[in-house]
PDB file of C-alpha atoms in Angstrom:
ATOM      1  CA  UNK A   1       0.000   0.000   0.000  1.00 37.00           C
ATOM      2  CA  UNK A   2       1.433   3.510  -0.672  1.00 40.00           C
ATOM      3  CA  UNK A   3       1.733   6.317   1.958  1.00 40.00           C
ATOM      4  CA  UNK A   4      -0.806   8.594   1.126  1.00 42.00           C
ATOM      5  CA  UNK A   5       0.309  12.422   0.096  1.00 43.00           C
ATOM      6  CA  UNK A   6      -0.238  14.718   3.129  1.00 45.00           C
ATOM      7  CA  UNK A   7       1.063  18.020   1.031  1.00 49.00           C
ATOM      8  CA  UNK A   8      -2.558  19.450   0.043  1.00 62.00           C
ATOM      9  CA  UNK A   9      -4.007  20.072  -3.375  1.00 65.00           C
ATOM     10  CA  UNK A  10      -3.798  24.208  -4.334  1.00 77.00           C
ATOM     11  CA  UNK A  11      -4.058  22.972  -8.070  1.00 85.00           C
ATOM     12  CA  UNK A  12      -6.708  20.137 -10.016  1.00 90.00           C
ATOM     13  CA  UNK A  13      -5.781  18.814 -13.258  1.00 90.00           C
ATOM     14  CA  UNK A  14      -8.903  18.303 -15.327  1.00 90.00           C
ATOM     15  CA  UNK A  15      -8.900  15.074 -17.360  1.00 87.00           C
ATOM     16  CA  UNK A  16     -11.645  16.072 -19.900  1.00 82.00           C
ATOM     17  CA  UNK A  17     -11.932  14.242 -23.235  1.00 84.00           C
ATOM     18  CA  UNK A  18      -9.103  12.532 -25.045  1.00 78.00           C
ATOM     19  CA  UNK A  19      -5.667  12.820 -26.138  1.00 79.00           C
ATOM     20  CA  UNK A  20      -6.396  11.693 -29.569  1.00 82.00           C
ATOM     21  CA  UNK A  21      -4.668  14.506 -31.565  1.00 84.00           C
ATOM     22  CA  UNK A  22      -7.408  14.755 -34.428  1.00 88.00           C
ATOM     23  CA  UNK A  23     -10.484  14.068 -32.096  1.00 90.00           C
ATOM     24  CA  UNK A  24      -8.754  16.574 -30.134  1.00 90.00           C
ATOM     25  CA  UNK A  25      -9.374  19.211 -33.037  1.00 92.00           C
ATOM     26  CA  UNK A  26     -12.562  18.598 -34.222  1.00 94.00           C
ATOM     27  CA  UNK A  27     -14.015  17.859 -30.546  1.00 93.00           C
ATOM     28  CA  UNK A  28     -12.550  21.729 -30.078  1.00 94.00           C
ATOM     29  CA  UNK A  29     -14.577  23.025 -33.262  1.00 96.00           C
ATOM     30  CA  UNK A  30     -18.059  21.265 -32.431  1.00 95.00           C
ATOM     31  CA  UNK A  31     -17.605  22.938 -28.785  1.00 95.00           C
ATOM     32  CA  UNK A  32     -16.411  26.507 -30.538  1.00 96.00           C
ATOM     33  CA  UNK A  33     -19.253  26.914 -32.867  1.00 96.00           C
ATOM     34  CA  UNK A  34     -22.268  25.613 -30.096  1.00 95.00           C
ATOM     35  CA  UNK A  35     -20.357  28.138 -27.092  1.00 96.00           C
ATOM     36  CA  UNK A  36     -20.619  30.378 -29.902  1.00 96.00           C
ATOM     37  CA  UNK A  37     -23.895  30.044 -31.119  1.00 95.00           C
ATOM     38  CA  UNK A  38     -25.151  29.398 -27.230  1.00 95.00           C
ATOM     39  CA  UNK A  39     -23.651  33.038 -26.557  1.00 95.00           C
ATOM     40  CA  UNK A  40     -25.446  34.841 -29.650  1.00 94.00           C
ATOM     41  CA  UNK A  41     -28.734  33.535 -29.027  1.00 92.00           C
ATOM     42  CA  UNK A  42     -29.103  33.587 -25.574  1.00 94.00           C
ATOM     43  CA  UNK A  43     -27.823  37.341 -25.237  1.00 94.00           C
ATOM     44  CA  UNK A  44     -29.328  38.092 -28.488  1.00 92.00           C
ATOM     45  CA  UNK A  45     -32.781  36.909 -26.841  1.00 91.00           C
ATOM     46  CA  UNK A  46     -31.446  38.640 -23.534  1.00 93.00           C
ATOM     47  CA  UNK A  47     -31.336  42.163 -25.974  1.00 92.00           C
ATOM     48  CA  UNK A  48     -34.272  41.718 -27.743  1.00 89.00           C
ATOM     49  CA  UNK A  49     -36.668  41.048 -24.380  1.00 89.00           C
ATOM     50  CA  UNK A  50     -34.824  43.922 -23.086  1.00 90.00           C
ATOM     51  CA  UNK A  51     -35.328  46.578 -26.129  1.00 89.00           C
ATOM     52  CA  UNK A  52     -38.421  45.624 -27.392  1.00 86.00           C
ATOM     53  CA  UNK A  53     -41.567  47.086 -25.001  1.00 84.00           C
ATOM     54  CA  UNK A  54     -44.087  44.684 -25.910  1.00 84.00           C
ATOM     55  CA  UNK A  55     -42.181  41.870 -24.094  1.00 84.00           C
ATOM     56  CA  UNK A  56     -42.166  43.368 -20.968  1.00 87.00           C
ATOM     57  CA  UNK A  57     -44.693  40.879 -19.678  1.00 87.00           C
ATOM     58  CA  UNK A  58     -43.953  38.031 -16.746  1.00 89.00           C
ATOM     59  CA  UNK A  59     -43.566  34.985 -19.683  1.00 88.00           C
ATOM     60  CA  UNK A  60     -40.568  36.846 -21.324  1.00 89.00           C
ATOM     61  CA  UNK A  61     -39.080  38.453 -18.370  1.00 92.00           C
ATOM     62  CA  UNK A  62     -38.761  35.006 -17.229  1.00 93.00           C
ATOM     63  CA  UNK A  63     -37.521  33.793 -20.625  1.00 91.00           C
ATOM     64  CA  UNK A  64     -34.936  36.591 -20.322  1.00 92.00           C
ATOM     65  CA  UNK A  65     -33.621  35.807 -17.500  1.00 94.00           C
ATOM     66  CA  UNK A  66     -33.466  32.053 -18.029  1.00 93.00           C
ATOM     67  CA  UNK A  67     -31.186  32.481 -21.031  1.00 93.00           C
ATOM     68  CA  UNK A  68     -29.018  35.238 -18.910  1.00 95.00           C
ATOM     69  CA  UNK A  69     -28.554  32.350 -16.551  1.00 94.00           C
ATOM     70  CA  UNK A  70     -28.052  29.954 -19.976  1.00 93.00           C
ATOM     71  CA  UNK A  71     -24.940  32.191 -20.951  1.00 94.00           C
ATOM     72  CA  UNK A  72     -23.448  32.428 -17.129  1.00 93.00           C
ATOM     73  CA  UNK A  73     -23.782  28.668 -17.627  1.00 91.00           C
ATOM     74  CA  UNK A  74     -21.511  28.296 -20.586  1.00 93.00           C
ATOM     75  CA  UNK A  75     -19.123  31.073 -19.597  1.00 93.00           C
ATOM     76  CA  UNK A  76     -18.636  29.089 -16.390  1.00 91.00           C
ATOM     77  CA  UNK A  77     -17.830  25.524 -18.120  1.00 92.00           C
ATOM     78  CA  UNK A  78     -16.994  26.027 -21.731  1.00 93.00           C
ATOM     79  CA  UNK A  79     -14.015  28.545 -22.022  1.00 94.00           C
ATOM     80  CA  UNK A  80     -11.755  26.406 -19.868  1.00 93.00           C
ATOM     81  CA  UNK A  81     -12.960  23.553 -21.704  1.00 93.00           C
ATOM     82  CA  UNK A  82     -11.984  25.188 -25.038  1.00 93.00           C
ATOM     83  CA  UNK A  83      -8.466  25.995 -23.288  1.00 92.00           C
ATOM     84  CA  UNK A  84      -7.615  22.759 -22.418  1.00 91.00           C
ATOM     85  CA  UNK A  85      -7.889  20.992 -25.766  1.00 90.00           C
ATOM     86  CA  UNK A  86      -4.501  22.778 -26.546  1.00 88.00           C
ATOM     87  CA  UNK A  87      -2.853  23.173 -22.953  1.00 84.00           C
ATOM     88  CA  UNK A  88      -0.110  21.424 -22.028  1.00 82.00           C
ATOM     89  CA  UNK A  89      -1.341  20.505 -18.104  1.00 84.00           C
ATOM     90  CA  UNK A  90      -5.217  21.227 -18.289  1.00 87.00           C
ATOM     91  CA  UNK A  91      -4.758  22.695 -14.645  1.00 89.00           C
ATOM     92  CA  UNK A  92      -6.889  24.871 -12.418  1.00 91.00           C
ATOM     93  CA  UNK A  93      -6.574  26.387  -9.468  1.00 90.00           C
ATOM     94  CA  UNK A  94      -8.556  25.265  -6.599  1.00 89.00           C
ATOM     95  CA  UNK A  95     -10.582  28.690  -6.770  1.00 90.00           C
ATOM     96  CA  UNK A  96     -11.024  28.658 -10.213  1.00 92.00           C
ATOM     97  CA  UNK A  97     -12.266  25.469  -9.616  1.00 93.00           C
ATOM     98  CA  UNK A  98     -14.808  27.147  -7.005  1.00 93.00           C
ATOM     99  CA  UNK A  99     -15.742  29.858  -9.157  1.00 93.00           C
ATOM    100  CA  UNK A 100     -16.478  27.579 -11.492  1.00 94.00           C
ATOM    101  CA  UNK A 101     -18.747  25.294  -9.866  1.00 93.00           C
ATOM    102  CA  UNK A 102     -20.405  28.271  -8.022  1.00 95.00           C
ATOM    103  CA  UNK A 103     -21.147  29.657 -10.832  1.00 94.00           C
ATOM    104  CA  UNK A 104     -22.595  26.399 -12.499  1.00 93.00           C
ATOM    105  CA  UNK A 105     -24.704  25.990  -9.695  1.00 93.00           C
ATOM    106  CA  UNK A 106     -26.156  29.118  -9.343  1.00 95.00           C
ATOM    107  CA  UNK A 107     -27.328  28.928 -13.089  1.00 94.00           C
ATOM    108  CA  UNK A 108     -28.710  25.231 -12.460  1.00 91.00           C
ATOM    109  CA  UNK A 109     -30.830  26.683  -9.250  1.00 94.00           C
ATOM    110  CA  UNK A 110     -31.774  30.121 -11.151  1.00 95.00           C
ATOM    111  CA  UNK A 111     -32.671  27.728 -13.844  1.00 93.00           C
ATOM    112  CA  UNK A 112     -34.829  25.171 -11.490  1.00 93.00           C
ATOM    113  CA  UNK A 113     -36.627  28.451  -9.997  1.00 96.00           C
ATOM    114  CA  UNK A 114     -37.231  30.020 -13.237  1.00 95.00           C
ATOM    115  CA  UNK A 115     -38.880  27.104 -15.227  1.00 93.00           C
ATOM    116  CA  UNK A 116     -41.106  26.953 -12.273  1.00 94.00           C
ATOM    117  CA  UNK A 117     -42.238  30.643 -12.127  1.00 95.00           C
ATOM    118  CA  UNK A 118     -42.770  30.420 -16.015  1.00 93.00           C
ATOM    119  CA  UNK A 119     -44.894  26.853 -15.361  1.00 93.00           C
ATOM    120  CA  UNK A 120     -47.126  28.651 -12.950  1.00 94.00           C
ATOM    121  CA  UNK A 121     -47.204  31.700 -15.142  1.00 93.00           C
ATOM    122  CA  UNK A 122     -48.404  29.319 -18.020  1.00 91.00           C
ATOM    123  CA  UNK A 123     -51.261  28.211 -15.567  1.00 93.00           C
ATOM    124  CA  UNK A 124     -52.288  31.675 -14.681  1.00 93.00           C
ATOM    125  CA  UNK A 125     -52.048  32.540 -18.227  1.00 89.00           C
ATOM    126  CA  UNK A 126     -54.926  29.331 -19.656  1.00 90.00           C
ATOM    127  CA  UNK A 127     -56.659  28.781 -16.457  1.00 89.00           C
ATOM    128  CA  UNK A 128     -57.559  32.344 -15.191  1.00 88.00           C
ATOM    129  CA  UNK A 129     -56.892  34.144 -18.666  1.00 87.00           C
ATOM    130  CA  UNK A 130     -59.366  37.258 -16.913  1.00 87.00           C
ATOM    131  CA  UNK A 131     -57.294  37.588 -13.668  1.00 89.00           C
ATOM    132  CA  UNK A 132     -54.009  37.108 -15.673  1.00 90.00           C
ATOM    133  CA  UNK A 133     -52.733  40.828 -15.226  1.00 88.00           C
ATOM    134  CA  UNK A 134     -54.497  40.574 -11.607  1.00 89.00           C
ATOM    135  CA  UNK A 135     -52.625  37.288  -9.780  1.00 90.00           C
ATOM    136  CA  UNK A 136     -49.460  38.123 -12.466  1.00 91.00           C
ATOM    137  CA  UNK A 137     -48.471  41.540 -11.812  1.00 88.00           C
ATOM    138  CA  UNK A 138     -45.079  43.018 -12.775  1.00 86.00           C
ATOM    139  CA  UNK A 139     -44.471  43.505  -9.495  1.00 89.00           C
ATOM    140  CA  UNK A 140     -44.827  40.069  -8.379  1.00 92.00           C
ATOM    141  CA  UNK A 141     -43.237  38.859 -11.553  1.00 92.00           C
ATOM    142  CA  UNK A 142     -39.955  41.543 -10.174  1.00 91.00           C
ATOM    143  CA  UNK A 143     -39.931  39.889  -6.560  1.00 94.00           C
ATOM    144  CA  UNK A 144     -39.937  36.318  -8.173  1.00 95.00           C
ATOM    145  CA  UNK A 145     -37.356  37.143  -9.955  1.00 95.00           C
ATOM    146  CA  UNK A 146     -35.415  38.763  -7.300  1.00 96.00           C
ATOM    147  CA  UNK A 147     -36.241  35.640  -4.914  1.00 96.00           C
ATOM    148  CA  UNK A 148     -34.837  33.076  -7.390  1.00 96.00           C
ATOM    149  CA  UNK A 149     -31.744  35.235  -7.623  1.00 96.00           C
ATOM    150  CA  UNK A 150     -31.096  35.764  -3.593  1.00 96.00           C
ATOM    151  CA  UNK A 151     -32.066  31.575  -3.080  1.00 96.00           C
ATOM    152  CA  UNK A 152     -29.521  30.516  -6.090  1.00 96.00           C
ATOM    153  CA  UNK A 153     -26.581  32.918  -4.875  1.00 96.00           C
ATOM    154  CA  UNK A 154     -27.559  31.285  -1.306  1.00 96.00           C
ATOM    155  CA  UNK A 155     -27.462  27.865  -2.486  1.00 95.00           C
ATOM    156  CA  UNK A 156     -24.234  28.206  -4.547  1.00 95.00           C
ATOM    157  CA  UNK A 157     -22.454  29.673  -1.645  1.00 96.00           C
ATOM    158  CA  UNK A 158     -23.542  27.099   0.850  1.00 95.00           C
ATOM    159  CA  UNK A 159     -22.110  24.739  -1.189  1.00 94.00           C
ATOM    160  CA  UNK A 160     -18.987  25.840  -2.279  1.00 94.00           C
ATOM    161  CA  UNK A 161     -18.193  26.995   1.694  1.00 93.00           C
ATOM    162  CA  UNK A 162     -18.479  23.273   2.365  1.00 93.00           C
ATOM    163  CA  UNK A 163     -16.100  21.889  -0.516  1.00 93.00           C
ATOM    164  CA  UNK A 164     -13.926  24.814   0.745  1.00 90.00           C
ATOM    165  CA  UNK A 165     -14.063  22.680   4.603  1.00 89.00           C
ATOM    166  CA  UNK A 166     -12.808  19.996   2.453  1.00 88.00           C
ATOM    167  CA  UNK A 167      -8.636  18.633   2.453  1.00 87.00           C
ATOM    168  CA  UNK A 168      -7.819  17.893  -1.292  1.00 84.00           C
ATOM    169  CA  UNK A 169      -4.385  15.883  -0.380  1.00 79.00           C
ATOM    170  CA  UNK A 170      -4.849  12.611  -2.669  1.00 71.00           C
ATOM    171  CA  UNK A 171      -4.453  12.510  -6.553  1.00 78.00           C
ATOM    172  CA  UNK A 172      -5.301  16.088  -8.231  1.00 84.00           C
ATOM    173  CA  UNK A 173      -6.769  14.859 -11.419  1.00 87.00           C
ATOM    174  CA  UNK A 174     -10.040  15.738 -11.640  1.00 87.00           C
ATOM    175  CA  UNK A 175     -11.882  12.400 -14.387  1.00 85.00           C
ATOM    176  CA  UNK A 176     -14.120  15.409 -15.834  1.00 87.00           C
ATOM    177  CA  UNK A 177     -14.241  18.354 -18.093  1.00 89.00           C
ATOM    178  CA  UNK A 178     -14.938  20.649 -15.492  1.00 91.00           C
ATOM    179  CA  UNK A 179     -15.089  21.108 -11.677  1.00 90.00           C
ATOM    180  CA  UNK A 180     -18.262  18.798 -10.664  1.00 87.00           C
ATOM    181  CA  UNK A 181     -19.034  18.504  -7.000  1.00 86.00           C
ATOM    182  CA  UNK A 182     -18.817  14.331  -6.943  1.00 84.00           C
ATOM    183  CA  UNK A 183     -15.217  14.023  -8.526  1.00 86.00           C
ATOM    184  CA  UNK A 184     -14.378  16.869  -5.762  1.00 88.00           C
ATOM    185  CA  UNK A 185     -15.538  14.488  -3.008  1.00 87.00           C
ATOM    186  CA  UNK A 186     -13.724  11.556  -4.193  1.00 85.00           C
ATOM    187  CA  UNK A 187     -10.510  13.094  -4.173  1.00 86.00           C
ATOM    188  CA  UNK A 188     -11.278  14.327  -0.478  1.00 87.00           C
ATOM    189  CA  UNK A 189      -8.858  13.265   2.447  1.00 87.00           C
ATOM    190  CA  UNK A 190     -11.836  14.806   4.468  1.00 86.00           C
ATOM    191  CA  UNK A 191     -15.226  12.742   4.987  1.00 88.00           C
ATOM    192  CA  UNK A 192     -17.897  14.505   3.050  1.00 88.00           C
ATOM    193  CA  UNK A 193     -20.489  13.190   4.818  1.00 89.00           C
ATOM    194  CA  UNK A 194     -21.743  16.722   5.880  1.00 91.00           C
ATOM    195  CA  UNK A 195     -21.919  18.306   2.288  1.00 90.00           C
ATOM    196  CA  UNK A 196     -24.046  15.343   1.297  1.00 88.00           C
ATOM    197  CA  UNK A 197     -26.081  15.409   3.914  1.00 91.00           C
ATOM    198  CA  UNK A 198     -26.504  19.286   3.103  1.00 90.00           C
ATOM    199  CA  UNK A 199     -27.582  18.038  -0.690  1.00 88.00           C
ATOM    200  CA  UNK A 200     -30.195  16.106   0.343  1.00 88.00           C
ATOM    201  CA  UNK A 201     -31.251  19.186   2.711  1.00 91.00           C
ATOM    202  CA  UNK A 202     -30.877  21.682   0.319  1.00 90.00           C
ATOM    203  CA  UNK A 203     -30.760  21.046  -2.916  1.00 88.00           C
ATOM    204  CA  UNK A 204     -33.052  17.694  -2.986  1.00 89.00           C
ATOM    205  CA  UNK A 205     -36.178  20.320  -1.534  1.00 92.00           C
ATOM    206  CA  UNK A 206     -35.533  22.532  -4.193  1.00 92.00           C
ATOM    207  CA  UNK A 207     -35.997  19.894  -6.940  1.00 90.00           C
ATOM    208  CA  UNK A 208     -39.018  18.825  -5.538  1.00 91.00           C
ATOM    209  CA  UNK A 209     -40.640  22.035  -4.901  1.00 94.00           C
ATOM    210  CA  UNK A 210     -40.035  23.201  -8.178  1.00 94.00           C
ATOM    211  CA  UNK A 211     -40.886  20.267 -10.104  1.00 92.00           C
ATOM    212  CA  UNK A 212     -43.747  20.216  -7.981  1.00 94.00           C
ATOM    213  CA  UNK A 213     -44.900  23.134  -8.986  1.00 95.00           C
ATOM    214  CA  UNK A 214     -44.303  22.521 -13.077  1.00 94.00           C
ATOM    215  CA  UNK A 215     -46.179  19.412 -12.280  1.00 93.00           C
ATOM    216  CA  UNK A 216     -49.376  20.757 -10.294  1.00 95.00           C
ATOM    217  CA  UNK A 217     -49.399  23.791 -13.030  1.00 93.00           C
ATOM    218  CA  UNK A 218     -49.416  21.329 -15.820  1.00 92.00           C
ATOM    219  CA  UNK A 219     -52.070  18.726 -14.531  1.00 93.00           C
ATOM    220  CA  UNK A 220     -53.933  22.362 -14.476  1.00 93.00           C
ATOM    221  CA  UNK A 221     -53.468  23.061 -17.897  1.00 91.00           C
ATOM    222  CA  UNK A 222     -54.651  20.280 -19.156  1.00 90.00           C
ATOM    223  CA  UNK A 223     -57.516  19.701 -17.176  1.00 91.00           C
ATOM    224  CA  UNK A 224     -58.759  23.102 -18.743  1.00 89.00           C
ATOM    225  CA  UNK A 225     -57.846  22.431 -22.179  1.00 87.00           C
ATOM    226  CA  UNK A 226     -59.306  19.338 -22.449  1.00 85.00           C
ATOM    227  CA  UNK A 227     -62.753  20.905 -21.085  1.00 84.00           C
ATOM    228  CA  UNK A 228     -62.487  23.127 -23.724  1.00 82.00           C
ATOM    229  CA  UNK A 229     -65.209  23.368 -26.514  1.00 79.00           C
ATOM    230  CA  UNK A 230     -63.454  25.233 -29.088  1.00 78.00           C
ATOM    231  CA  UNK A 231     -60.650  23.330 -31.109  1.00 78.00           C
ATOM    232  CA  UNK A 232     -59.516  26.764 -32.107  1.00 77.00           C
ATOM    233  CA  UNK A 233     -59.287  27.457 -27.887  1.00 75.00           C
ATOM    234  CA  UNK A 234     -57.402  24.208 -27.125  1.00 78.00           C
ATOM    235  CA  UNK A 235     -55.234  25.009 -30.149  1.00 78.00           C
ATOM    236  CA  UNK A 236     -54.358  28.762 -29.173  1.00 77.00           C
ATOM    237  CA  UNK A 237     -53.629  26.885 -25.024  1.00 77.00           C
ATOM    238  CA  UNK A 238     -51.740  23.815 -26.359  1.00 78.00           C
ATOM    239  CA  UNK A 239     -48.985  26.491 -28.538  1.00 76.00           C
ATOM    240  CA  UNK A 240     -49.284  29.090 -25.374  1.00 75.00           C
ATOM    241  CA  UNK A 241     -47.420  26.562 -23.446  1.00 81.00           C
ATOM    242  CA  UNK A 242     -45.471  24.096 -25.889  1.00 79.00           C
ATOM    243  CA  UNK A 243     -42.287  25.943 -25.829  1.00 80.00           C
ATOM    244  CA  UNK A 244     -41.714  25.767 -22.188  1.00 82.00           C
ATOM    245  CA  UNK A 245     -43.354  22.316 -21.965  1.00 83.00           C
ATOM    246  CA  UNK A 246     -40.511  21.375 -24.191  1.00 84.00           C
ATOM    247  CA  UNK A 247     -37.613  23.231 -22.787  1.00 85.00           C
ATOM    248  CA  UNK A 248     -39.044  22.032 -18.904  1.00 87.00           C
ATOM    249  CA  UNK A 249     -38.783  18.344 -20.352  1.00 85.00           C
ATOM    250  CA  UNK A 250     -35.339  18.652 -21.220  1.00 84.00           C
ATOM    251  CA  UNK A 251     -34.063  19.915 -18.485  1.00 85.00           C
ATOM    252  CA  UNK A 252     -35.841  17.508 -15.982  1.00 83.00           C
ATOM    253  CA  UNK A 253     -35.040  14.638 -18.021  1.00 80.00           C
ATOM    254  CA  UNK A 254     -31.177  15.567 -18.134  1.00 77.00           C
ATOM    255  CA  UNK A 255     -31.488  16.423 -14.310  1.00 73.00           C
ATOM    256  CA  UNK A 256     -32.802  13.483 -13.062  1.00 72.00           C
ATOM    257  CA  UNK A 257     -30.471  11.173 -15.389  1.00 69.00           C
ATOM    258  CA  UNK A 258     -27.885  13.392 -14.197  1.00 65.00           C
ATOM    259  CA  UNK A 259     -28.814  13.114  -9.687  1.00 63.00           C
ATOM    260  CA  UNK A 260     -26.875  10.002  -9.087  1.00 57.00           C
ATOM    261  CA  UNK A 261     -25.942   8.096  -5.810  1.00 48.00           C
ATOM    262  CA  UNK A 262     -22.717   9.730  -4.391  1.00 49.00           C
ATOM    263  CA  UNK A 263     -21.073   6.244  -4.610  1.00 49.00           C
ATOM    264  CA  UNK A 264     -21.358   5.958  -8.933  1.00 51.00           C
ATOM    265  CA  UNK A 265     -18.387   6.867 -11.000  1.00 49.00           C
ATOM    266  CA  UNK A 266     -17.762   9.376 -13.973  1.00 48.00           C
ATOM    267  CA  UNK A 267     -20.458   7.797 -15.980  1.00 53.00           C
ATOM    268  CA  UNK A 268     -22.519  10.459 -16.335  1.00 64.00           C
ATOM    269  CA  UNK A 269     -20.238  12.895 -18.709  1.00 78.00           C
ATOM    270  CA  UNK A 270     -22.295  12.241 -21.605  1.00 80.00           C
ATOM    271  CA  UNK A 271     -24.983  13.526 -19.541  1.00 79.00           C
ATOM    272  CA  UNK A 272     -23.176  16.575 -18.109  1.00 83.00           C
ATOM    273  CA  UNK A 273     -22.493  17.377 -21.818  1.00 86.00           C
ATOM    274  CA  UNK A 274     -25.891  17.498 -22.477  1.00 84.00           C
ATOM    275  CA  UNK A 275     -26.813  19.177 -19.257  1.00 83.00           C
ATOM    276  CA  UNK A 276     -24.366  22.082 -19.084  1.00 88.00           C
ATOM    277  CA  UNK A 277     -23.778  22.884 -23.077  1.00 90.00           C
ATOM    278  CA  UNK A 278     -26.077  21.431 -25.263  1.00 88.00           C
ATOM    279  CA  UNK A 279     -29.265  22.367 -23.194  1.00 89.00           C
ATOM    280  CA  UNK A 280     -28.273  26.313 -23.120  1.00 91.00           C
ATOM    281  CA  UNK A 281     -28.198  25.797 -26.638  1.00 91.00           C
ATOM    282  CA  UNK A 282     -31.440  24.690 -27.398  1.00 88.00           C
ATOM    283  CA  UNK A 283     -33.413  27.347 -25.007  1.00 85.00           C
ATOM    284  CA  UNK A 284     -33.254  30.337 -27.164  1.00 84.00           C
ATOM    285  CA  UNK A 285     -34.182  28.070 -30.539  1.00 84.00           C
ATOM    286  CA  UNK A 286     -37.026  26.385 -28.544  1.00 84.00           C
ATOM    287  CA  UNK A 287     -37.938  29.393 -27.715  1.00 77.00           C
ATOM    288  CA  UNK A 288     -37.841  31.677 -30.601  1.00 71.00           C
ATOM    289  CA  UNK A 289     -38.559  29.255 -33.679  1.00 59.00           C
ATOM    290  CA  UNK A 290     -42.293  28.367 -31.698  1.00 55.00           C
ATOM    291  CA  UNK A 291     -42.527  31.409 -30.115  1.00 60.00           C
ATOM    292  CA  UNK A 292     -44.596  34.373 -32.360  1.00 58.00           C
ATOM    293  CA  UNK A 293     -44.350  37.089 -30.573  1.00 58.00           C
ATOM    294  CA  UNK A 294     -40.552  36.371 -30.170  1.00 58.00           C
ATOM    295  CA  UNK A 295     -40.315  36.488 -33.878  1.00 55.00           C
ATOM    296  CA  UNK A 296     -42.513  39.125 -34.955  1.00 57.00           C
ATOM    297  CA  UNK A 297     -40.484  41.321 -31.979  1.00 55.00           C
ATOM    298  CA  UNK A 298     -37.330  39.857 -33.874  1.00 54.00           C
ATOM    299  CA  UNK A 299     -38.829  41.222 -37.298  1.00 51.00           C
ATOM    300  CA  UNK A 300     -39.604  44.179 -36.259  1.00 54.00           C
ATOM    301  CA  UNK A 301     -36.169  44.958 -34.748  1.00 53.00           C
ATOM    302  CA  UNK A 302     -34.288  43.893 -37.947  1.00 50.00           C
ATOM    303  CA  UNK A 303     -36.884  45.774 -40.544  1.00 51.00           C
TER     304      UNK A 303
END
C-alpha cells in the first residue's frame, strides 16, 4: 500500500476528453461553434426582451432571465474547456475550480426556480386568462425574480463553503471536463459526509418544490384544455405553453439522469455534456422558432 500524500491540493488537473490529436481538433470546433452560437442567441434573446416594449410581460421576463442564466452557464464551463484541448497541463486552481462550480450551480438553481415561475405563469395565463394581469403583476413577476436570484446565490455559496471545509491531499486529477461537485468528493482526504447530507437538505427540496410546482401547473393546464369546446381554444392553449413544456422536459429529463448516488463513478459525462452545453443551446431556438411574438419582436427589430 502507498503512503498517502499529506502536502494538500492548491491545483486540479482536469482530465476532460481525449488525447487523440485529431479528435482533439474537431471535438474543439463542435464545442467553438455551439459556445458560440449558445452566446449569440441567448444574449441576443437577452437584448431583444430587453429593447423591445411589448415583451415586458412576466412569460418573457422570465424567458430573459433564463437564457441570462443559460450564458453564465456556458461562460462558467466552456471557455476552460476550449483551453484545455490545446494546454499542455489542463490545470486549475482550486478557486477557479470554485468559481467555477459556483457559478454552475447558481445557473442550475436560477434555472430550477425560473422554469417553475414560467410553469405557474403558463397556468395563470390558460386557467384564469381574466385575472391574468391581476394574480401576475409586474411587481410580483420583479420579486420572483429577485427571490430566485437571492435563493440561487444562497445555495451556490452554501455549497462551495463546504467543498472549501474539504482537504484535497490525494491525486489532483479531476476524471471530468470541469469542476463537478462528486469528482471533488472523491478526491477528499476529508469525509464529506456533511456536504451530502446538506444536498439532500438543500438542494433535494428545491428539486421537488419546483418540479412540484411545473407538475401541479401542468395537470392544471390540461384539465382546462381538455374541457375546452373550441378546437380553435385548445389550439391557441396547447402552442401558449409548448415551448416551455418542451424546454421544462429537457431539463428535468437531463437532471434526473444526471442526480446520481454519491457512490457511482464518472459515468454520467455524456450527460453533463448534455446538461451544461447542449441544453443552453437549445433554449433560445425552442424558444424563438415556436414562439410568435418572439419572432414578430425579432422582425420588427431587424426591418
Amino acid at each position: 500500500m502507498t503512503t498517502e500524500n499529506q502536502s494538500l491540493t492548491i491545483e486540479f488537473i482536469l482530465i476532460g476528453f481525449t488525447d487523440h490529436p485529431v479528435l482533439k481538433i474537431l471535438l474543439f470546433l463542435v464545442f467553438i461553434a455551439i459556445y458560440l452560437i449558445t452566446m449569440v442567441g441567448n444574449l441576443g434573446l437577452v437584448a431583444l426582451i430587453f429593447m423591445e416594449h411589448r415583451l415586458h410581460i412576466p412569460m418573457y421576463i422570465f424567458l430573459g432571465n433564463l437564457a441570462f442564466m443559460d450564458s453564465c452557464c456556458s461562460c462558467a464551463i466552456t471557455p476552460k474547456m476550449l483551453e484545455n484541448f490545446f494546454s499542455k497541463d489542463r490545470s486549475i486552481s482550486l478557486y477557479e475550480c470554485m468559481a467555477q462550480f459556483y457559478f454552475l450551480c447558481l445557473a442550475e438553481t436560477a434555472d430550477c426556480f425560473l422554469l417553475a415561475a414560467m410553469a405557474y405563469d403558463r397556468y395563470v395565463a390558460i386557467c384564469s386568462p381574466l385575472q391574468y394581469h391581476t394574480k401576475m403583476s409586474k411587481k410580483l413577476c420583479i420579486q420572483m425574480t429577485i427571490g430566485t436570484f437571492i435563493a440561487s446565490n444562497l445555495h451556490s455559496m452554501i455549497h462551495v463553503g463546504l467543498l472549501l471545509r474539504l482537504t484535497f491531499c490525494r491525486s489532483n486529477q479531476i476524471d471530468h471536463f470541469f469542476c463537478d461537485i462528486l469528482p471533488l468528493y472523491r478526491l477528499s482526504c476529508t469525509d464529506p459526509y456533511i456536504n451530502e447530507l446538506m444536498i439532500y437538505i438543500f438542494s433535494m427540496p428545491i428539486q421537488i418544490f419546483t418540479i412540484a410546482i411545473v407538475l401541479v401547473s401542468y395537470i392544471c393546464i390540461l384539465f382546462t384544455i381538455f374541457n375546452m369546446k373550441s378546437k380553435k381554444g385548445r389550439g391557441k392553449a396547447f402552442s401558449t405553453c409548448a415551448s416551455h413544456f418542451l424546454s421544462v422536459s429537457i431539463f428535468y429529463i437531463c437532471l434526473l439522469m444526471y442526480i446520481r448516488p454519491f457512490e457511482e463513478g464518472d459515468k454520467d459525462i455524456p450527460v453533463a455534456i448534455f446538461y451544461t452545453i447542449v441544453i443552453p443551446l437549445l433554449n433560445p431556438f425552442i424558444y424563438s422558432l415556436r414562439n410568435k411574438e418572439v419572432i414578430n419582436s425579432s422582425a420588427s427589430t431587424h426591418s
